[in-house]
PDB file of C-alpha atoms in Angstrom:
ATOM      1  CA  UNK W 312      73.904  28.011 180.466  1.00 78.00           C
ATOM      2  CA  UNK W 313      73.626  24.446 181.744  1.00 89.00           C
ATOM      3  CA  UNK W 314      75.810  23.471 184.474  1.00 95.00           C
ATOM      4  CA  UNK W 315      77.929  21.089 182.460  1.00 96.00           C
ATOM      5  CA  UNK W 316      81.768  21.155 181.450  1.00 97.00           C
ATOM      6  CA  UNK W 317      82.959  19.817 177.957  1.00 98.00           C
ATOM      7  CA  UNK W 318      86.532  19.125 178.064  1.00 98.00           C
ATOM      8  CA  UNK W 319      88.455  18.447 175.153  1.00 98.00           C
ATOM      9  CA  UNK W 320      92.357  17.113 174.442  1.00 98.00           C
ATOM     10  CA  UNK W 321      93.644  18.926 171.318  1.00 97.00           C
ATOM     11  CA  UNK W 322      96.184  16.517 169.100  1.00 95.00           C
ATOM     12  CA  UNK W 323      94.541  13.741 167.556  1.00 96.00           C
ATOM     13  CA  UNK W 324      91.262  15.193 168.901  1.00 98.00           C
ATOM     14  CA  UNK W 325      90.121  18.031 168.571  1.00 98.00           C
ATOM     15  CA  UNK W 326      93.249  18.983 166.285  1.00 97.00           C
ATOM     16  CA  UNK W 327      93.293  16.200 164.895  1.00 94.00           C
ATOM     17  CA  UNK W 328      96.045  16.508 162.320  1.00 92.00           C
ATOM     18  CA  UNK W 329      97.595  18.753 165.263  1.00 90.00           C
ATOM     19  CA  UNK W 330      97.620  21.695 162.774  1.00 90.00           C
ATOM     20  CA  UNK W 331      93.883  22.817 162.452  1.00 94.00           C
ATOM     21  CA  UNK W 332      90.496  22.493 163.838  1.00 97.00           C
ATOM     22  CA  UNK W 333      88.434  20.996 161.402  1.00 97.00           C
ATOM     23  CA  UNK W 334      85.533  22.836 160.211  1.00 97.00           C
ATOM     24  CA  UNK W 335      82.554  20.499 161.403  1.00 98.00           C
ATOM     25  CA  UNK W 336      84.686  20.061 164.678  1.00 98.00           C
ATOM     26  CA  UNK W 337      84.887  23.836 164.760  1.00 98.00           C
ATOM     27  CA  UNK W 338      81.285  24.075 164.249  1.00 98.00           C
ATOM     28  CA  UNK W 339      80.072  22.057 166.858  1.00 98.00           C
ATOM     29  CA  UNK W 340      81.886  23.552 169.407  1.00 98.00           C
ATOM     30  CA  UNK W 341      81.120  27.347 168.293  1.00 97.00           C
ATOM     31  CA  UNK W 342      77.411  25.767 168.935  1.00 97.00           C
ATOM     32  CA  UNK W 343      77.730  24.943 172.280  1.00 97.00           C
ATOM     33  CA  UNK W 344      79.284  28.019 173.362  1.00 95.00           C
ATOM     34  CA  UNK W 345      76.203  29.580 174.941  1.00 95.00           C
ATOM     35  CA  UNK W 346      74.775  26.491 176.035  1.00 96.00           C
ATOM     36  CA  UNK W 347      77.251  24.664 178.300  1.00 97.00           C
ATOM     37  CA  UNK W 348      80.808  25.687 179.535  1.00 97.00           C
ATOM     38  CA  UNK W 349      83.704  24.979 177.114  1.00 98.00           C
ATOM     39  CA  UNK W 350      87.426  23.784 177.995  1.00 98.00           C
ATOM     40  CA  UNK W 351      90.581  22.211 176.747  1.00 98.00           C
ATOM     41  CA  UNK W 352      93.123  20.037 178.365  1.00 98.00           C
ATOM     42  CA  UNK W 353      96.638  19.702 176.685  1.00 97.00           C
ATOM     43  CA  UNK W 354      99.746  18.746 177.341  1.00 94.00           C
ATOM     44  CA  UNK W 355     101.001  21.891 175.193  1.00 95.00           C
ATOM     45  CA  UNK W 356     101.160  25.112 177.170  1.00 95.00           C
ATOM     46  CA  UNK W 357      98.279  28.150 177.729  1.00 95.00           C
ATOM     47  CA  UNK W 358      99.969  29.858 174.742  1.00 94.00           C
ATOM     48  CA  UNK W 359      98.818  27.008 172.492  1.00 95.00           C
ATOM     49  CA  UNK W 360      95.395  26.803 173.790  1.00 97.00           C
ATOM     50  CA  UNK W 361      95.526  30.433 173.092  1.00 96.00           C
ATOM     51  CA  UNK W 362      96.359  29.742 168.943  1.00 95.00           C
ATOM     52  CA  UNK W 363      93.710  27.207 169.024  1.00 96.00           C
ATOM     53  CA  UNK W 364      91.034  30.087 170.808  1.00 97.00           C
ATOM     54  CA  UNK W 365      92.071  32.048 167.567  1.00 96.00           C
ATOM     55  CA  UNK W 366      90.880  29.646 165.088  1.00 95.00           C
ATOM     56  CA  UNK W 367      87.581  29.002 166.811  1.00 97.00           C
ATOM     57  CA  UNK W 368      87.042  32.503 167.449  1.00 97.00           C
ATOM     58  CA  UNK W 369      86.382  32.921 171.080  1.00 97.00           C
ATOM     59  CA  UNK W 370      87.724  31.997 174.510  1.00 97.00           C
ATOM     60  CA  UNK W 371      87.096  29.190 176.233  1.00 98.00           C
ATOM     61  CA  UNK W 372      85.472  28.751 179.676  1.00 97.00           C
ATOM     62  CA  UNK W 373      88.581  26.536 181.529  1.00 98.00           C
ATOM     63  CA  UNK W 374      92.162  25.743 180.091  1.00 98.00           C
ATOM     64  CA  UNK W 375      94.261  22.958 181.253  1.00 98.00           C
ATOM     65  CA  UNK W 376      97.832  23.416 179.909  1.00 97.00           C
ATOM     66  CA  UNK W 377     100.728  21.252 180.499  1.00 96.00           C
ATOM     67  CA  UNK W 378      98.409  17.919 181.831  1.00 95.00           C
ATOM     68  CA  UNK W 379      97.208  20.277 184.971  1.00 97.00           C
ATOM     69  CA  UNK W 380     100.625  21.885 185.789  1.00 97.00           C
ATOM     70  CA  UNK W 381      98.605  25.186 184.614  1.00 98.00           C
ATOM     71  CA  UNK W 382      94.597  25.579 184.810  1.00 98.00           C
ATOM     72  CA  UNK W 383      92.882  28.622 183.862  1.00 97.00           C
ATOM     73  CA  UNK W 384      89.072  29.544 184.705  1.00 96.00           C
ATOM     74  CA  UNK W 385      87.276  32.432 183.191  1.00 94.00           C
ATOM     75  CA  UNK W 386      90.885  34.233 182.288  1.00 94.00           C
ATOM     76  CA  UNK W 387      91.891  33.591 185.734  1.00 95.00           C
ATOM     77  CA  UNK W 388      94.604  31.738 186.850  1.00 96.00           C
ATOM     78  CA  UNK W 389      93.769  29.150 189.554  1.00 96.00           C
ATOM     79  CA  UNK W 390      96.767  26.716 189.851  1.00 97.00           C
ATOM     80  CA  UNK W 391     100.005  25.808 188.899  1.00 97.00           C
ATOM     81  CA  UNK W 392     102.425  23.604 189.623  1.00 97.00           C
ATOM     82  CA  UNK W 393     106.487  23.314 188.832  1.00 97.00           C
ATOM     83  CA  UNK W 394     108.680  20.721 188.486  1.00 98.00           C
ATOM     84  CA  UNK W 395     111.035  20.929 191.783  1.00 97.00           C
ATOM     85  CA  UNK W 396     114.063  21.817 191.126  1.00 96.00           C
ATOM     86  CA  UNK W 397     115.984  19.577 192.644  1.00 96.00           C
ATOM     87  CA  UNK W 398     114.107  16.669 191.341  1.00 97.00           C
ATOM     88  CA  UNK W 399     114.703  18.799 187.668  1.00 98.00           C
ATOM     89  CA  UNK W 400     118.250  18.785 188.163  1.00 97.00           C
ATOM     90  CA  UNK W 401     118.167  15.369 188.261  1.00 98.00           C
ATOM     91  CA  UNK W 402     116.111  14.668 185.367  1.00 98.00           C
ATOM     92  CA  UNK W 403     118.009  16.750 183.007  1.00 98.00           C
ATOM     93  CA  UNK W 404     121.076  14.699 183.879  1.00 98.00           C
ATOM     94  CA  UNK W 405     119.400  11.098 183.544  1.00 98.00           C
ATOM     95  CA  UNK W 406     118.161  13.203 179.938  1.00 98.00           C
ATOM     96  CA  UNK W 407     121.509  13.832 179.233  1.00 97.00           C
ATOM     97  CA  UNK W 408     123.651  10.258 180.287  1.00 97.00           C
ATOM     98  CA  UNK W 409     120.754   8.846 178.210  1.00 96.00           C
ATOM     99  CA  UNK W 410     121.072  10.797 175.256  1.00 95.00           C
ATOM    100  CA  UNK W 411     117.000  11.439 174.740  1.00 97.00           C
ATOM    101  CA  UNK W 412     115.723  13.505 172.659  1.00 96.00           C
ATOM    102  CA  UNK W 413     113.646  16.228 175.135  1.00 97.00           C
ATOM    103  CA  UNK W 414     111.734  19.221 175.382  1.00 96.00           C
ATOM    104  CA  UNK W 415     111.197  21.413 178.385  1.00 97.00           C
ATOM    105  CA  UNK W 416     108.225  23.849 178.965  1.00 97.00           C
ATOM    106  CA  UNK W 417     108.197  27.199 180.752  1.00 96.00           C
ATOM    107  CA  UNK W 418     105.536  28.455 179.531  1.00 94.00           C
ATOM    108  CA  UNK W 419     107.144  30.281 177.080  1.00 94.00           C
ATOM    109  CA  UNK W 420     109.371  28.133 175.219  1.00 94.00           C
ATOM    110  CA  UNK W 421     110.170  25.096 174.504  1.00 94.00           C
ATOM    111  CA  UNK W 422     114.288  24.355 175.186  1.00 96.00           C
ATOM    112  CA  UNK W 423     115.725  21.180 174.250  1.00 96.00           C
ATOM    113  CA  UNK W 424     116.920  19.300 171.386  1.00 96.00           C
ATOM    114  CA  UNK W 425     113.547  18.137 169.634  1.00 92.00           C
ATOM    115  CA  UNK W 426     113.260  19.772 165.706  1.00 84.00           C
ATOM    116  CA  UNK W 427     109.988  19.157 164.722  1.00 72.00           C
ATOM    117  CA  UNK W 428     109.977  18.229 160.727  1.00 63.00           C
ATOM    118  CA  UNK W 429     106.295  19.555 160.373  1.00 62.00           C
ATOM    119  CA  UNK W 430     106.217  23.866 161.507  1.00 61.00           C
ATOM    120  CA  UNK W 431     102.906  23.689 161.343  1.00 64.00           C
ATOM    121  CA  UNK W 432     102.378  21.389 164.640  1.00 74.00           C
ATOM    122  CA  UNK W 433     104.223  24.510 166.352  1.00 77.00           C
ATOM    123  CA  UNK W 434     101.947  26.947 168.175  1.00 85.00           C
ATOM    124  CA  UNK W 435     103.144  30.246 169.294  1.00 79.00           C
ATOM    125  CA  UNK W 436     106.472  28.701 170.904  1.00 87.00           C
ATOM    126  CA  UNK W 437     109.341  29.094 169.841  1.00 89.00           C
ATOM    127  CA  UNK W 438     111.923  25.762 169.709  1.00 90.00           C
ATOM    128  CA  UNK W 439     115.211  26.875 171.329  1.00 94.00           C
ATOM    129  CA  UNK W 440     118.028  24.452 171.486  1.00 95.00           C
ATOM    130  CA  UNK W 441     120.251  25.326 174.632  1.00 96.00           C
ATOM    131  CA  UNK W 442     124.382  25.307 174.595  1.00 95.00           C
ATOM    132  CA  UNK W 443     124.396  23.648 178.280  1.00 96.00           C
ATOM    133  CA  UNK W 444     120.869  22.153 179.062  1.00 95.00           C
ATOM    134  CA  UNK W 445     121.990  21.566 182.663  1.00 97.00           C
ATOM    135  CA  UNK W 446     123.015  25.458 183.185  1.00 96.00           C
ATOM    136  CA  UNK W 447     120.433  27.050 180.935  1.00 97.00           C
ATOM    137  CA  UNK W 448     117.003  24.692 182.140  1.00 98.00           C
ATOM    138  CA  UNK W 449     117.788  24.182 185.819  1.00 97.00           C
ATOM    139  CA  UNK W 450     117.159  27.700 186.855  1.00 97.00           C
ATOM    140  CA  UNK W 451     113.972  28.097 184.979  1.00 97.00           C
ATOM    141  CA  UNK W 452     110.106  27.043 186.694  1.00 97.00           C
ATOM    142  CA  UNK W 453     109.672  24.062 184.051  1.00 98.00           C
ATOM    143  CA  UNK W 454     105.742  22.863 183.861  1.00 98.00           C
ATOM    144  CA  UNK W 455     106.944  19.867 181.962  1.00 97.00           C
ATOM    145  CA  UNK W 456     109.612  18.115 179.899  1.00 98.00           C
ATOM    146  CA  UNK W 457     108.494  15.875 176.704  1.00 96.00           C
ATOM    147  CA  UNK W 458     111.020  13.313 176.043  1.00 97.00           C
ATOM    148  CA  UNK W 459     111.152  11.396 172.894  1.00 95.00           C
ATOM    149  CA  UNK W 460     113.536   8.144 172.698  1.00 95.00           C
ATOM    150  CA  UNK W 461     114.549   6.138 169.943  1.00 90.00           C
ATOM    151  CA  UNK W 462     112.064   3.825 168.377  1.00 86.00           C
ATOM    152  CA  UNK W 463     111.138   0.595 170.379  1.00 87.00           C
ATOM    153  CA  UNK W 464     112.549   2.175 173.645  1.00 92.00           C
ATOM    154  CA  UNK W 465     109.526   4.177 174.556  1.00 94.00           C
ATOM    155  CA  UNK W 466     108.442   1.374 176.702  1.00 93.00           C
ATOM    156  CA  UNK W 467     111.330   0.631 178.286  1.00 96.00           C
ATOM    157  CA  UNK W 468     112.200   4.082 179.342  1.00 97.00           C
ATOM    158  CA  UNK W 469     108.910   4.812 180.403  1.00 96.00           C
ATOM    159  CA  UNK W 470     109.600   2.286 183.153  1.00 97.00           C
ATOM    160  CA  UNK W 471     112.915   3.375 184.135  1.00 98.00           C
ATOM    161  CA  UNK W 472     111.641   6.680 184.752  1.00 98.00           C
ATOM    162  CA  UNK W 473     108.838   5.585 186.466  1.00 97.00           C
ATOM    163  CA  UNK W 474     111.732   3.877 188.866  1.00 97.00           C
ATOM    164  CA  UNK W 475     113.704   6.673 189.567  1.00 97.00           C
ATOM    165  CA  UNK W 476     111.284   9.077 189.564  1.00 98.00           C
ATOM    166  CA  UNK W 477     108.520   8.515 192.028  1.00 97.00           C
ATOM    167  CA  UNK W 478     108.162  11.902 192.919  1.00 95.00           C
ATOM    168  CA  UNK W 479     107.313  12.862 189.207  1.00 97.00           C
ATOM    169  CA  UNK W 480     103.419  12.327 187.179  1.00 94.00           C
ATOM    170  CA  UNK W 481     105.259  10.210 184.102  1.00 95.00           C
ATOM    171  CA  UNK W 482     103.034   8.712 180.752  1.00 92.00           C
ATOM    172  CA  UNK W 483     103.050   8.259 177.187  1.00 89.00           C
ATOM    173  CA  UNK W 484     101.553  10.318 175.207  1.00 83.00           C
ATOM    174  CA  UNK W 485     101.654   8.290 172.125  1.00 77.00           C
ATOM    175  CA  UNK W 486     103.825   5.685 170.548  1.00 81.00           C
ATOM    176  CA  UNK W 487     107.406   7.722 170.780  1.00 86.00           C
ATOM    177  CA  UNK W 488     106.429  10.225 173.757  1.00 91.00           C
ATOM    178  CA  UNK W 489     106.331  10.414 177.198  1.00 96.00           C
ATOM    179  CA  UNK W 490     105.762  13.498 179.061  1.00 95.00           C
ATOM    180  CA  UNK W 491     106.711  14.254 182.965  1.00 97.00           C
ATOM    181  CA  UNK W 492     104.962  16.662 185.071  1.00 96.00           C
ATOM    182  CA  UNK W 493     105.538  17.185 188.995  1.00 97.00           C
ATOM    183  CA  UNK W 494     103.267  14.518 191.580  1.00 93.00           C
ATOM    184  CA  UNK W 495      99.918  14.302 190.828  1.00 91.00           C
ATOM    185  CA  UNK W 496      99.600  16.652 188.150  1.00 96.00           C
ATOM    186  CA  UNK W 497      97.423  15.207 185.576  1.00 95.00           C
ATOM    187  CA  UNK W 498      94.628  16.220 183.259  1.00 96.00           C
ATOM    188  CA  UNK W 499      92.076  14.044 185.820  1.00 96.00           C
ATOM    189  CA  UNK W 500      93.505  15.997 188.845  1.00 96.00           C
ATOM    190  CA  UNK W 501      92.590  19.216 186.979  1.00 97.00           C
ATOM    191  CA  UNK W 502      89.264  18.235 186.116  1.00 96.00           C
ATOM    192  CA  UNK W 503      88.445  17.581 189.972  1.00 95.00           C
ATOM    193  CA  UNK W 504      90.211  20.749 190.990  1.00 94.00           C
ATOM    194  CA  UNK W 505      88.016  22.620 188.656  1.00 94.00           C
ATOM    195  CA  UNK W 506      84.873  20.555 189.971  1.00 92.00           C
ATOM    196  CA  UNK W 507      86.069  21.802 193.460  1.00 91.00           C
ATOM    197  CA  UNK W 508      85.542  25.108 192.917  1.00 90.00           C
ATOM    198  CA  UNK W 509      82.138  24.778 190.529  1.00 90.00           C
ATOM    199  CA  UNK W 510      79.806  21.765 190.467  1.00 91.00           C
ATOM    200  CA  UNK W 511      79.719  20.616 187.121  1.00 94.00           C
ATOM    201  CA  UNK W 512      79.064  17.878 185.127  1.00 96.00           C
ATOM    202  CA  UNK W 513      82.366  16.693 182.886  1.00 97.00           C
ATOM    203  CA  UNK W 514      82.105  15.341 179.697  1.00 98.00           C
ATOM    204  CA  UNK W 515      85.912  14.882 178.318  1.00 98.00           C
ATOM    205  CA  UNK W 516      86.988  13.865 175.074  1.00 98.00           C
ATOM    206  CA  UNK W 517      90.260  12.407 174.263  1.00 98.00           C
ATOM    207  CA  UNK W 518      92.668   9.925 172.795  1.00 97.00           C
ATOM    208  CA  UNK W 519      95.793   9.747 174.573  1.00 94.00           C
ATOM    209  CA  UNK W 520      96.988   7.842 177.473  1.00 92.00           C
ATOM    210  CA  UNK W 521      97.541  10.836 179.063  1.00 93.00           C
ATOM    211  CA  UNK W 522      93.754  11.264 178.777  1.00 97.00           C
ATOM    212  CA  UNK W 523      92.477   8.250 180.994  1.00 97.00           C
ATOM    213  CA  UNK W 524      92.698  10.336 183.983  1.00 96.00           C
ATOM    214  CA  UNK W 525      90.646  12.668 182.564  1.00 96.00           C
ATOM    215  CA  UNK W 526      88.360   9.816 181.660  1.00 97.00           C
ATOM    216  CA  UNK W 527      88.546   8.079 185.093  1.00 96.00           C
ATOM    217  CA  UNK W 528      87.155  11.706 186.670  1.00 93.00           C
ATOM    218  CA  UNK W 529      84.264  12.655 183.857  1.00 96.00           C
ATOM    219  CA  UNK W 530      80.802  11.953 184.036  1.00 96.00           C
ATOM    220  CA  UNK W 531      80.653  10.730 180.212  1.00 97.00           C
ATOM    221  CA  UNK W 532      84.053  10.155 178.222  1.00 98.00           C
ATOM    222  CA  UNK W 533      84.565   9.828 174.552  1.00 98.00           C
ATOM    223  CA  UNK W 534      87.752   8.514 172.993  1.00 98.00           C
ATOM    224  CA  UNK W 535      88.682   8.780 169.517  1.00 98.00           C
ATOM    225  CA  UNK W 536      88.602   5.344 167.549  1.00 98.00           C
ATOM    226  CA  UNK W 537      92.554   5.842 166.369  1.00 96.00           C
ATOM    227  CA  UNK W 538      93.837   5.572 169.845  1.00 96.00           C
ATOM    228  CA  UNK W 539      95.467   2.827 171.559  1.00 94.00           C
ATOM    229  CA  UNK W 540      93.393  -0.275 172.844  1.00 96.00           C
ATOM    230  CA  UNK W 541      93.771   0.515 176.644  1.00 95.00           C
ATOM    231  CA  UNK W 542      93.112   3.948 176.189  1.00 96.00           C
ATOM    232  CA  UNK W 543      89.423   3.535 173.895  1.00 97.00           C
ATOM    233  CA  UNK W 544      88.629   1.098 176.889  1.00 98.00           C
ATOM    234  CA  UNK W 545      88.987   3.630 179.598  1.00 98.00           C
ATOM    235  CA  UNK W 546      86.002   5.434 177.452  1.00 98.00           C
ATOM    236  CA  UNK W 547      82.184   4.888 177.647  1.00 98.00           C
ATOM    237  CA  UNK W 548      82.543   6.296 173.854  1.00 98.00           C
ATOM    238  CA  UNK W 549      84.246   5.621 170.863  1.00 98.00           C
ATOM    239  CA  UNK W 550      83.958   7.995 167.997  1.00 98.00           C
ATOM    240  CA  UNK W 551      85.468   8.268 164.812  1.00 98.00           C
ATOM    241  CA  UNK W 552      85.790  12.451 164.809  1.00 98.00           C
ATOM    242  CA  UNK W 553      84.849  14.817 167.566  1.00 98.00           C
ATOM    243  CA  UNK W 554      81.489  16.866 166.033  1.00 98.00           C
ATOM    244  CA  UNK W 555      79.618  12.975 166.721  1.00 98.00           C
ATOM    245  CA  UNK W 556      79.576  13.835 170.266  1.00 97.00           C
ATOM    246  CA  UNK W 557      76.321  15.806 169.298  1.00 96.00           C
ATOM    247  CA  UNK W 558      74.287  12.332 169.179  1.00 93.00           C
ATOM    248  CA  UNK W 559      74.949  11.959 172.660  1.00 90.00           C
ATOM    249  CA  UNK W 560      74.594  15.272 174.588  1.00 83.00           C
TER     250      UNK W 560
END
């Protein structure tokens, strides 16, 4: 096996209609398997790398889950990182004064007040809507929160809790989404931690802003031609699906 590391995001990527991998996607990577090392970097949790392992019909070599909070090597875990729980406390009231729409990961669950319209973009979690999000989240080890405000204040918000929340790792994640994670977790953090402990050479693939890290840290990075402007700049690649990395390594 060559000593190289293909990383890929999973919505809009390698999922790209975040329900299914696509069969010449699917192919591709089932064809690398024995020939490089294989891994996936989400903001979704290890549960729904897991779902995706079932469709392709194998596990991988690394998983990131929850934009580094959680990375797996070889079925072993090798970091992870909460949200403090002070500084948690503290979010989940600004969530609540500001009436956001939010979702917060333990792993196991997702608790908050998103509904997505389309069950098929849920993987093995279960959606739980709490009776007091203060009393019920607080207590638990939260990876991340998603938090989803109205449209044409994903922007602003983003930089208000960039403000008061230095402490926290805060992007978008798309047009309506912005996820939070504790300091310095992020999907580029995760790839060097992982580099750390093996040298390997990264190839990432991607198409969120919550990918440019990921970018900034791999040897060769491909973004996905739908993606925002800044974000298919951060790439040496553009591609229009993820099986046309194949032309290149």
């Amino acid at each position: 096996m060559e000593n190289k590391l293909l990383v890929t995001d999973l919505d809009g990527t390698f999922v790209k209609d975040s329900r299914q991998v696509a069969s010449k996607d699917k192919k591709l990577f089932v064809s690398l398997k024995d020939k490089i090392h294989l891994g996936i970097a989400t903001g979704r949790s290890v549960k729904e790398i897991d779902f995706i392992e079932e469709q392709i019909g194998f596990k991988v070599n690394a998983k990131i889950g929850f934009n580094g909070g959680l990375i797996m090597k070889d079925g072993q875990k090798i970091f992870e990182r909460f949200i403090e729980t002070s500084v948690l406390l503290e979010l989940l009231y600004y969530i609540q004064d500001n009436q956001l729409v939010y979702d917060a990961l333990d792993g196991k669950n997702r608790i908050g007040t998103y509904q997505s319209g389309n069950q098929g973009r849920i993987w093995n979690v279960p959606l739980i809507k709490p009776q007091d999000m203060i009393h019920e989240i607080a207590p638990l080890r939260i990876y991340k929160i998603n938090v989803r405000p109205e449209a044409g204040r994903c922007t602003s918000t983003l930089l208000d809790l960039q403000h008061k929340f230095p402490e926290l790792s805060i992007c978008k994640s798309g047009p309506e989404r912005i996820e939070i994670t504790p300091a310095e977790i992020t999907k580029g953090q995760a790839i060097e931690y992982i580099k750390q402990t093996q040298p390997l050479e990264v190839i990432a693939v991607g198409d969120s802003e919550n990918d440019i890290s990921m970018f900034e840290l791999a040897d060769t990075s491909f973004c996905l031609r739908h993606a925002a402007s800044e974000v298919r700049e951060a790439a040496d690649y553009v591609i229009d699906d993820f099986y046309e990395i194949a032309q290149y390594i």
